[in-house]
Amino acid sequence: MKIKKIDHIAIVVEDIDDALGFWRDALGLTLSHVEDVPDQQSIVAFLPTGESEVELVKPTSDDSGVARFLNKRGPGIHHICFEVEDIEEALASLRADGVRLINETPQIGTGGKKIAFIHPESTHGVLVEMYELTGQEPEVRLARARRLADRALASGQAAASSALEFLRGLGGNGR
Amino acid sequence: MKIKKIDHIAIVVEDIDDALGFWRDALGLTLSHVEDVPDQQSIVAFLPTGESEVELVKPTSDDSGVARFLNKRGPGIHHICFEVEDIEEALASLRADGVRLINETPQIGTGGKKIAFIHPESTHGVLVEMYELTGQEPEVRLARARRLADRALASGQAAASSALEFLRGLGGNGR
């Protein structure tokens, strides 16, 4: 099997904005974008550095793996992801070596992204993700950014409505 | 401050050879070398991948930071190290931002290597190392490799002596 590079380090955090206060503002990494990743029940902030990325991951539900990690251990490094040339071949090779896999076959996300996790029992305590780059990712990322913008808009509209209600309560100035 | 790339991910392990069974043999990373690092009371195996490295760290004493980590949590990711352009400037910038540092000034290892750690309290749970590349490192690495070879030789000589003693005990065949 052929590992190409460290794709990313994922860090579970309680709050993306708080965490950006260190990782972007103090450490000086650049925030490329924030994505809503519903199939991983997370919001993820991407901070590229060299050929890799630091990813800040905030759970958006209580029963995902990252949410359980956060509840149990607090914020910290969750996993390391390597880009592999051929994920099916990598999984077959690991299986042949008796490595315990979390995903026996690649998980296919929207747009064809292929990922699979190796169990920490076989890696000496590290949750390891493998990732095969696919050609459809720009479209997938755009769709995710749109969902996030929609959510922010909906949240902004709710805040505007609340403010309007409040002003109405003060005596009709909001009309 | 200017971060250049992820320099390495350090993974604390109980046994280097065991860990290489996964990280080199199963995952397919290349082992570039193993170093004795007495000022960190560790033996370190370096496995480059892309522009970064995976480092497997085995404590050689019981009272170092990595030894305490291993005893408390078991094997796993210990820290992430970023290469910075200017470590003094980085530390000054972090201090100005109110970031808690473990090393207020760069630690100078043999040969002038400069490193400093940031406290996990300020990073959302991640032990972060910064590292400034210096020109003297090839000599330092060579000296470390020599120490490791000397140690292996001494250990081999001790084993040969024991075998000789054993053979003598069997009836003088070792003479």
mmCIF file of C-alpha atoms in Angstrom:
data_model
loop_
_atom_site.group_PDB
_atom_site.id
_atom_site.type_symbol
_atom_site.label_atom_id
_atom_site.label_comp_id
_atom_site.label_asym_id
_atom_site.label_seq_id
_atom_site.Cartn_x
_atom_site.Cartn_y
_atom_site.Cartn_z
ATOM 1 C CA MET A 1 0.000 0.000 0.000
ATOM 2 C CA LYS A 2 1.123 3.549 -0.734
ATOM 3 C CA ILE A 3 0.760 6.431 1.763
ATOM 4 C CA LYS A 4 1.191 9.821 0.055
ATOM 5 C CA LYS A 5 1.197 12.269 2.976
ATOM 6 C CA ILE A 6 -0.523 13.379 6.164
ATOM 7 C CA ASP A 7 -3.828 14.714 4.859
ATOM 8 C CA HIS A 8 -5.028 16.199 8.130
ATOM 9 C CA ILE A 9 -4.980 16.148 11.913
ATOM 10 C CA ALA A 10 -8.469 16.336 13.403
ATOM 11 C CA ILE A 11 -8.902 18.127 16.721
ATOM 12 C CA VAL A 12 -12.245 17.865 18.527
ATOM 13 C CA VAL A 13 -13.270 21.186 20.088
ATOM 14 C CA GLU A 14 -16.242 22.486 22.054
ATOM 15 C CA ASP A 15 -16.568 25.677 20.060
ATOM 16 C CA ILE A 16 -15.143 26.528 16.630
ATOM 17 C CA ASP A 17 -14.854 30.290 17.244
ATOM 18 C CA ASP A 18 -13.101 29.794 20.585
ATOM 19 C CA ALA A 19 -10.677 27.303 19.033
ATOM 20 C CA LEU A 20 -9.970 29.667 16.107
ATOM 21 C CA GLY A 21 -8.855 32.163 18.743
ATOM 22 C CA PHE A 22 -5.786 29.982 19.207
ATOM 23 C CA TRP A 23 -5.331 28.031 15.969
ATOM 24 C CA ARG A 24 -5.959 30.922 13.564
ATOM 25 C CA ASP A 25 -5.437 34.121 15.552
ATOM 26 C CA ALA A 26 -2.577 33.182 17.905
ATOM 27 C CA LEU A 27 -0.817 30.391 15.982
ATOM 28 C CA GLY A 28 -1.243 32.190 12.670
ATOM 29 C CA LEU A 29 -2.750 29.426 10.530
ATOM 30 C CA THR A 30 -5.105 30.542 7.758
ATOM 31 C CA LEU A 31 -8.756 29.493 7.893
ATOM 32 C CA SER A 32 -9.675 28.334 4.399
ATOM 33 C CA HIS A 33 -13.314 27.517 5.062
ATOM 34 C CA VAL A 34 -15.873 26.051 7.446
ATOM 35 C CA GLU A 35 -18.030 23.126 6.327
ATOM 36 C CA ASP A 36 -21.189 21.538 7.587
ATOM 37 C CA VAL A 37 -20.572 17.769 7.364
ATOM 38 C CA PRO A 38 -23.954 16.200 8.182
ATOM 39 C CA ASP A 39 -22.831 12.621 7.500
ATOM 40 C CA GLN A 40 -20.236 13.073 10.255
ATOM 41 C CA GLN A 41 -22.618 15.148 12.419
ATOM 42 C CA SER A 42 -19.999 17.864 12.659
ATOM 43 C CA ILE A 43 -19.020 21.364 11.697
ATOM 44 C CA VAL A 44 -15.404 21.421 10.527
ATOM 45 C CA ALA A 45 -12.995 24.353 10.194
ATOM 46 C CA PHE A 46 -10.113 23.722 7.752
ATOM 47 C CA LEU A 47 -6.726 25.348 8.361
ATOM 48 C CA PRO A 48 -4.205 24.319 5.702
ATOM 49 C CA THR A 49 -0.500 24.269 6.589
ATOM 50 C CA GLY A 50 2.040 23.103 4.006
ATOM 51 C CA GLU A 51 0.566 20.109 2.188
ATOM 52 C CA SER A 52 -1.627 19.117 5.185
ATOM 53 C CA GLU A 53 -4.505 20.591 7.157
ATOM 54 C CA VAL A 54 -5.478 21.079 10.757
ATOM 55 C CA GLU A 55 -9.205 20.396 11.120
ATOM 56 C CA LEU A 56 -11.178 21.701 14.079
ATOM 57 C CA VAL A 57 -14.229 19.478 14.538
ATOM 58 C CA LYS A 58 -17.278 20.463 16.570
ATOM 59 C CA PRO A 59 -19.961 17.786 17.021
ATOM 60 C CA THR A 60 -23.496 18.826 16.032
ATOM 61 C CA SER A 61 -25.229 15.908 17.758
ATOM 62 C CA ASP A 62 -24.741 14.109 21.074
ATOM 63 C CA ASP A 63 -24.398 10.551 19.798
ATOM 64 C CA SER A 64 -21.597 10.708 17.222
ATOM 65 C CA GLY A 65 -18.105 9.331 17.776
ATOM 66 C CA VAL A 66 -16.597 12.816 18.103
ATOM 67 C CA ALA A 67 -19.320 13.850 20.592
ATOM 68 C CA ARG A 68 -18.582 10.796 22.756
ATOM 69 C CA PHE A 69 -14.831 11.507 22.526
ATOM 70 C CA LEU A 70 -15.420 15.117 23.636
ATOM 71 C CA ASN A 71 -17.676 14.091 26.528
ATOM 72 C CA LYS A 72 -15.267 11.450 27.726
ATOM 73 C CA ARG A 73 -11.849 13.066 27.235
ATOM 74 C CA GLY A 74 -12.430 16.742 26.549
ATOM 75 C CA PRO A 75 -11.002 18.570 23.538
ATOM 76 C CA GLY A 76 -7.855 17.224 21.853
ATOM 77 C CA ILE A 77 -6.446 15.342 18.870
ATOM 78 C CA HIS A 78 -9.070 12.866 17.644
ATOM 79 C CA HIS A 79 -7.368 11.230 14.677
ATOM 80 C CA ILE A 80 -4.682 11.484 12.023
ATOM 81 C CA CYS A 81 -5.598 11.003 8.366
ATOM 82 C CA PHE A 82 -3.232 9.805 5.643
ATOM 83 C CA GLU A 83 -3.902 10.204 1.941
ATOM 84 C CA VAL A 84 -3.505 6.853 0.211
ATOM 85 C CA GLU A 85 -3.223 6.176 -3.494
ATOM 86 C CA ASP A 86 -5.800 3.346 -3.559
ATOM 87 C CA ILE A 87 -7.987 2.801 -0.518
ATOM 88 C CA GLU A 88 -9.410 -0.595 -1.564
ATOM 89 C CA GLU A 89 -5.889 -1.922 -2.039
ATOM 90 C CA ALA A 90 -4.835 -0.382 1.313
ATOM 91 C CA LEU A 91 -7.721 -2.084 3.153
ATOM 92 C CA ALA A 92 -6.956 -5.444 1.505
ATOM 93 C CA SER A 93 -3.282 -5.136 2.456
ATOM 94 C CA LEU A 94 -4.076 -4.187 6.082
ATOM 95 C CA ARG A 95 -6.581 -7.041 6.354
ATOM 96 C CA ALA A 96 -3.960 -9.472 5.062
ATOM 97 C CA ASP A 97 -1.626 -8.200 7.820
ATOM 98 C CA GLY A 98 -4.254 -8.915 10.489
ATOM 99 C CA VAL A 99 -4.923 -5.218 11.214
ATOM 100 C CA ARG A 100 -8.286 -4.513 12.886
ATOM 101 C CA LEU A 101 -10.364 -2.173 10.705
ATOM 102 C CA ILE A 102 -13.292 -0.030 11.823
ATOM 103 C CA ASN A 103 -14.512 0.158 8.224
ATOM 104 C CA GLU A 104 -14.070 -3.091 6.305
ATOM 105 C CA THR A 105 -14.979 -1.275 3.084
ATOM 106 C CA PRO A 106 -14.499 2.410 2.195
ATOM 107 C CA GLN A 107 -17.283 4.690 3.383
ATOM 108 C CA ILE A 108 -18.624 6.557 0.394
ATOM 109 C CA GLY A 109 -19.717 10.075 1.242
ATOM 110 C CA THR A 110 -21.764 12.369 -0.996
ATOM 111 C CA GLY A 111 -19.843 12.909 -4.204
ATOM 112 C CA GLY A 112 -17.828 9.704 -3.961
ATOM 113 C CA LYS A 113 -15.277 10.626 -1.283
ATOM 114 C CA LYS A 114 -13.690 7.443 0.071
ATOM 115 C CA ILE A 115 -12.566 7.101 3.666
ATOM 116 C CA ALA A 116 -11.928 4.279 6.134
ATOM 117 C CA PHE A 117 -10.730 4.101 9.741
ATOM 118 C CA ILE A 118 -8.250 1.699 11.344
ATOM 119 C CA HIS A 119 -8.922 0.621 14.944
ATOM 120 C CA PRO A 120 -6.539 2.104 17.591
ATOM 121 C CA GLU A 121 -6.051 -1.415 18.942
ATOM 122 C CA SER A 122 -3.889 -2.186 15.889
ATOM 123 C CA THR A 123 -2.060 1.164 15.681
ATOM 124 C CA HIS A 124 -0.702 1.508 19.236
ATOM 125 C CA GLY A 125 -3.426 3.825 20.461
ATOM 126 C CA VAL A 126 -3.963 6.124 17.472
ATOM 127 C CA LEU A 127 -7.216 6.435 15.526
ATOM 128 C CA VAL A 128 -5.981 6.409 11.904
ATOM 129 C CA GLU A 129 -8.087 7.470 8.924
ATOM 130 C CA MET A 130 -7.222 6.743 5.312
ATOM 131 C CA TYR A 131 -8.515 8.890 2.533
ATOM 132 C CA GLU A 132 -8.515 8.577 -1.225
ATOM 133 C CA LEU A 133 -8.886 11.804 -3.157
ATOM 134 C CA THR A 134 -11.640 11.784 -5.759
ATOM 135 C CA GLY A 135 -12.380 14.178 -8.627
ATOM 136 C CA GLN A 136 -15.859 15.157 -7.450
ATOM 137 C CA GLU A 137 -14.851 16.915 -4.263
ATOM 138 C CA PRO A 138 -15.073 20.575 -5.340
ATOM 139 C CA GLU A 139 -18.817 20.153 -6.051
ATOM 140 C CA VAL A 140 -19.360 18.416 -2.733
ATOM 141 C CA ARG A 141 -17.538 21.151 -0.840
ATOM 142 C CA LEU A 142 -19.576 23.829 -2.600
ATOM 143 C CA ALA A 143 -22.829 22.082 -1.624
ATOM 144 C CA ARG A 144 -21.657 21.916 1.988
ATOM 145 C CA ALA A 145 -20.698 25.586 2.051
ATOM 146 C CA ARG A 146 -24.183 26.408 0.687
ATOM 147 C CA ARG A 147 -25.851 24.402 3.462
ATOM 148 C CA LEU A 148 -23.751 26.254 6.041
ATOM 149 C CA ALA A 149 -24.663 29.626 4.515
ATOM 150 C CA ASP A 150 -28.352 28.616 4.549
ATOM 151 C CA ARG A 151 -28.069 27.638 8.195
ATOM 152 C CA ALA A 152 -26.354 30.932 9.101
ATOM 153 C CA LEU A 153 -29.045 32.827 7.175
ATOM 154 C CA ALA A 154 -31.850 30.938 8.947
ATOM 155 C CA SER A 155 -30.151 31.571 12.275
ATOM 156 C CA GLY A 156 -29.758 35.281 11.377
ATOM 157 C CA GLN A 157 -33.413 35.498 10.370
ATOM 158 C CA ALA A 158 -34.432 33.934 13.690
ATOM 159 C CA ALA A 159 -32.297 36.491 15.539
ATOM 160 C CA ALA A 160 -33.836 39.323 13.475
ATOM 161 C CA SER A 161 -37.338 38.031 14.250
ATOM 162 C CA SER A 162 -36.539 37.895 17.969
ATOM 163 C CA ALA A 163 -35.211 41.450 17.880
ATOM 164 C CA LEU A 164 -38.353 42.572 16.078
ATOM 165 C CA GLU A 165 -40.543 40.861 18.692
ATOM 166 C CA PHE A 166 -38.556 42.588 21.411
ATOM 167 C CA LEU A 167 -38.955 46.013 19.779
ATOM 168 C CA ARG A 168 -42.676 45.406 19.340
ATOM 169 C CA GLY A 169 -42.874 44.605 23.037
ATOM 170 C CA LEU A 170 -41.240 48.002 23.764
ATOM 171 C CA GLY A 171 -44.048 49.859 22.067
ATOM 172 C CA GLY A 172 -44.363 49.211 18.393
ATOM 173 C CA ASN A 173 -41.074 50.801 17.245
ATOM 174 C CA GLY A 174 -40.298 47.709 15.210
ATOM 175 C CA ARG A 175 -43.148 48.225 12.723
ATOM 176 C CA MET B 1 4.306 34.426 13.308
ATOM 177 C CA LYS B 2 4.822 32.091 10.371
ATOM 178 C CA ILE B 3 4.053 28.353 10.487
ATOM 179 C CA LYS B 4 5.662 26.511 7.556
ATOM 180 C CA LYS B 5 4.242 22.976 7.863
ATOM 181 C CA ILE B 6 3.533 20.058 10.170
ATOM 182 C CA ASP B 7 7.029 18.859 11.020
ATOM 183 C CA HIS B 8 5.976 15.700 12.838
ATOM 184 C CA ILE B 9 3.383 13.836 14.839
ATOM 185 C CA ALA B 10 4.857 12.139 17.912
ATOM 186 C CA ILE B 11 3.323 8.867 19.054
ATOM 187 C CA VAL B 12 4.368 7.415 22.418
ATOM 188 C CA VAL B 13 4.773 3.634 22.256
ATOM 189 C CA GLU B 14 5.811 0.892 24.661
ATOM 190 C CA ASP B 15 8.112 -0.840 22.195
ATOM 191 C CA ILE B 16 9.636 0.514 18.978
ATOM 192 C CA ASP B 17 9.844 -2.858 17.192
ATOM 193 C CA ASP B 18 6.239 -3.747 18.036
ATOM 194 C CA ALA B 19 5.053 -0.345 16.835
ATOM 195 C CA LEU B 20 7.056 -0.664 13.604
ATOM 196 C CA GLY B 21 5.055 -3.826 12.980
ATOM 197 C CA PHE B 22 2.100 -1.562 12.258
ATOM 198 C CA TRP B 23 3.527 1.807 11.213
ATOM 199 C CA ARG B 24 6.244 0.488 8.894
ATOM 200 C CA ASP B 25 5.260 -3.066 7.967
ATOM 201 C CA ALA B 26 1.452 -2.842 7.760
ATOM 202 C CA LEU B 27 0.890 0.852 6.972
ATOM 203 C CA GLY B 28 3.820 0.938 4.570
ATOM 204 C CA LEU B 29 5.721 3.982 5.849
ATOM 205 C CA THR B 30 9.499 3.936 5.412
ATOM 206 C CA LEU B 31 11.736 3.914 8.491
ATOM 207 C CA SER B 32 14.480 6.458 7.838
ATOM 208 C CA HIS B 33 16.405 5.979 11.077
ATOM 209 C CA VAL B 34 16.251 5.421 14.819
ATOM 210 C CA GLU B 35 17.843 7.927 17.178
ATOM 211 C CA ASP B 36 18.849 7.901 20.795
ATOM 212 C CA VAL B 37 17.747 11.290 22.176
ATOM 213 C CA PRO B 38 19.198 11.426 25.688
ATOM 214 C CA ASP B 39 18.080 15.014 26.392
ATOM 215 C CA GLN B 40 14.495 13.802 25.870
ATOM 216 C CA GLN B 41 15.162 10.460 27.592
ATOM 217 C CA SER B 42 13.778 8.653 24.557
ATOM 218 C CA ILE B 43 14.531 6.455 21.596
ATOM 219 C CA VAL B 44 12.797 7.803 18.502
ATOM 220 C CA ALA B 45 11.995 6.071 15.200
ATOM 221 C CA PHE B 46 11.492 8.480 12.274
ATOM 222 C CA LEU B 47 9.077 7.586 9.461
ATOM 223 C CA PRO B 48 8.877 10.362 6.863
ATOM 224 C CA THR B 49 5.670 10.777 4.850
ATOM 225 C CA GLY B 50 5.379 13.619 2.347
ATOM 226 C CA GLU B 51 6.975 16.721 3.901
ATOM 227 C CA SER B 52 6.258 15.530 7.473
ATOM 228 C CA GLU B 53 7.268 12.655 9.732
ATOM 229 C CA VAL B 54 5.621 10.202 12.060
ATOM 230 C CA GLU B 55 7.827 9.758 15.135
ATOM 231 C CA LEU B 56 7.497 6.727 17.386
ATOM 232 C CA VAL B 57 8.826 7.647 20.827
ATOM 233 C CA LYS B 58 9.801 5.125 23.473
ATOM 234 C CA PRO B 59 10.764 6.519 26.892
ATOM 235 C CA THR B 60 14.153 5.352 28.230
ATOM 236 C CA SER B 61 13.537 6.506 31.805
ATOM 237 C CA ASP B 62 10.533 6.463 34.141
ATOM 238 C CA ASP B 63 10.366 10.117 35.047
ATOM 239 C CA SER B 64 10.187 11.930 31.696
ATOM 240 C CA GLY B 65 7.066 13.579 30.320
ATOM 241 C CA VAL B 66 6.569 10.857 27.715
ATOM 242 C CA ALA B 67 7.018 8.125 30.356
ATOM 243 C CA ARG B 68 4.352 9.730 32.550
ATOM 244 C CA PHE B 69 2.040 10.097 29.523
ATOM 245 C CA LEU B 70 2.517 6.410 28.669
ATOM 246 C CA ASN B 71 1.895 5.279 32.250
ATOM 247 C CA LYS B 72 -1.212 7.410 32.618
ATOM 248 C CA ARG B 73 -2.888 7.065 29.208
ATOM 249 C CA GLY B 74 -1.194 4.232 27.386
ATOM 250 C CA PRO B 75 0.259 4.573 23.871
ATOM 251 C CA GLY B 76 -1.099 7.245 21.527
ATOM 252 C CA ILE B 77 -0.483 10.656 19.955
ATOM 253 C CA HIS B 78 1.633 12.736 22.338
ATOM 254 C CA HIS B 79 2.077 15.995 20.434
ATOM 255 C CA ILE B 80 2.052 17.720 17.073
ATOM 256 C CA CYS B 81 5.066 19.771 15.975
ATOM 257 C CA PHE B 82 4.991 22.675 13.540
ATOM 258 C CA GLU B 83 8.045 24.081 11.832
ATOM 259 C CA VAL B 84 8.182 27.845 12.331
ATOM 260 C CA GLU B 85 10.336 30.351 10.517
ATOM 261 C CA ASP B 86 11.545 32.159 13.645
ATOM 262 C CA ILE B 87 10.909 30.576 17.022
ATOM 263 C CA GLU B 88 11.850 33.611 19.152
ATOM 264 C CA GLU B 89 9.412 35.748 17.187
ATOM 265 C CA ALA B 90 6.758 33.008 17.484
ATOM 266 C CA LEU B 91 7.126 32.835 21.269
ATOM 267 C CA ALA B 92 6.957 36.634 21.581
ATOM 268 C CA SER B 93 3.824 36.718 19.444
ATOM 269 C CA LEU B 94 2.134 33.917 21.432
ATOM 270 C CA ARG B 95 3.057 35.596 24.725
ATOM 271 C CA ALA B 96 1.548 38.863 23.503
ATOM 272 C CA ASP B 97 -1.656 36.929 22.737
ATOM 273 C CA GLY B 98 -1.791 35.576 26.299
ATOM 274 C CA VAL B 99 -0.989 31.989 25.263
ATOM 275 C CA ARG B 100 0.389 29.795 28.078
ATOM 276 C CA LEU B 101 3.845 28.485 27.149
ATOM 277 C CA ILE B 102 5.621 25.484 28.636
ATOM 278 C CA ASN B 103 8.966 26.878 27.461
ATOM 279 C CA GLU B 104 9.213 30.644 27.793
ATOM 280 C CA THR B 105 12.442 30.581 25.780
ATOM 281 C CA PRO B 106 13.542 28.082 23.101
ATOM 282 C CA GLN B 107 15.179 24.956 24.463
ATOM 283 C CA ILE B 108 18.574 24.621 22.845
ATOM 284 C CA GLY B 109 19.551 21.009 22.235
ATOM 285 C CA THR B 110 23.018 19.781 21.270
ATOM 286 C CA GLY B 111 23.977 21.398 18.001
ATOM 287 C CA GLY B 112 21.672 24.397 18.388
ATOM 288 C CA LYS B 113 18.288 22.828 17.594
ATOM 289 C CA LYS B 114 15.544 25.134 18.856
ATOM 290 C CA ILE B 115 12.238 23.846 20.184
ATOM 291 C CA ALA B 116 9.491 25.079 22.491
ATOM 292 C CA PHE B 117 6.174 23.677 23.693
ATOM 293 C CA ILE B 118 2.809 25.413 24.087
ATOM 294 C CA HIS B 119 0.598 24.327 26.994
ATOM 295 C CA PRO B 120 -2.524 22.288 26.035
ATOM 296 C CA GLU B 121 -4.579 24.648 28.210
ATOM 297 C CA SER B 122 -4.201 27.320 25.521
ATOM 298 C CA THR B 123 -4.577 25.055 22.473
ATOM 299 C CA HIS B 124 -7.862 23.250 23.261
ATOM 300 C CA GLY B 125 -6.273 20.098 24.589
ATOM 301 C CA VAL B 126 -3.350 19.579 22.195
ATOM 302 C CA LEU B 127 0.319 19.579 23.203
ATOM 303 C CA VAL B 128 1.901 21.713 20.454
ATOM 304 C CA GLU B 129 5.632 21.869 19.765
ATOM 305 C CA MET B 130 7.310 24.486 17.615
ATOM 306 C CA TYR B 131 10.578 23.833 15.912
ATOM 307 C CA GLU B 132 13.064 26.009 14.086
ATOM 308 C CA LEU B 133 15.350 24.230 11.680
ATOM 309 C CA THR B 134 19.038 24.924 12.175
ATOM 310 C CA GLY B 135 22.046 24.263 9.948
ATOM 311 C CA GLN B 136 23.891 22.034 12.437
ATOM 312 C CA GLU B 137 21.404 19.186 12.569
ATOM 313 C CA PRO B 138 23.114 16.665 10.259
ATOM 314 C CA GLU B 139 26.132 16.516 12.643
ATOM 315 C CA VAL B 140 23.883 16.152 15.656
ATOM 316 C CA ARG B 141 21.946 13.319 14.050
ATOM 317 C CA LEU B 142 25.165 11.553 13.127
ATOM 318 C CA ALA B 143 26.406 11.776 16.740
ATOM 319 C CA ARG B 144 23.102 10.319 17.957
ATOM 320 C CA ALA B 145 23.219 7.452 15.471
ATOM 321 C CA ARG B 146 26.755 6.695 16.678
ATOM 322 C CA ARG B 147 25.613 6.578 20.316
ATOM 323 C CA LEU B 148 22.821 4.193 19.329
ATOM 324 C CA ALA B 149 25.271 1.961 17.423
ATOM 325 C CA ASP B 150 27.616 1.987 20.449
ATOM 326 C CA ARG B 151 24.755 0.997 22.719
ATOM 327 C CA ALA B 152 23.714 -1.861 20.376
ATOM 328 C CA LEU B 153 27.346 -3.005 20.210
ATOM 329 C CA ALA B 154 27.700 -2.922 24.023
ATOM 330 C CA SER B 155 24.423 -4.806 24.336
ATOM 331 C CA GLY B 156 25.631 -7.372 21.747
ATOM 332 C CA GLN B 157 28.956 -7.762 23.572
ATOM 333 C CA ALA B 158 27.122 -8.357 26.848
ATOM 334 C CA ALA B 159 24.980 -11.028 25.137
ATOM 335 C CA ALA B 160 28.112 -12.657 23.653
ATOM 336 C CA SER B 161 29.767 -12.674 27.106
ATOM 337 C CA SER B 162 26.686 -14.295 28.648
ATOM 338 C CA ALA B 163 26.636 -16.962 25.926
ATOM 339 C CA LEU B 164 30.340 -17.618 26.514
ATOM 340 C CA GLU B 165 29.748 -17.962 30.283
ATOM 341 C CA PHE B 166 26.921 -20.373 29.558
ATOM 342 C CA LEU B 167 29.062 -22.485 27.215
ATOM 343 C CA ARG B 168 31.875 -22.536 29.791
ATOM 344 C CA GLY B 169 29.356 -23.792 32.337
ATOM 345 C CA LEU B 170 28.476 -26.639 29.945
ATOM 346 C CA GLY B 171 32.022 -27.948 30.045
ATOM 347 C CA GLY B 172 34.574 -25.627 28.576
ATOM 348 C CA ASN B 173 33.373 -25.653 24.947
ATOM 349 C CA GLY B 174 33.519 -21.885 24.883
ATOM 350 C CA ARG B 175 37.298 -21.715 25.208
#
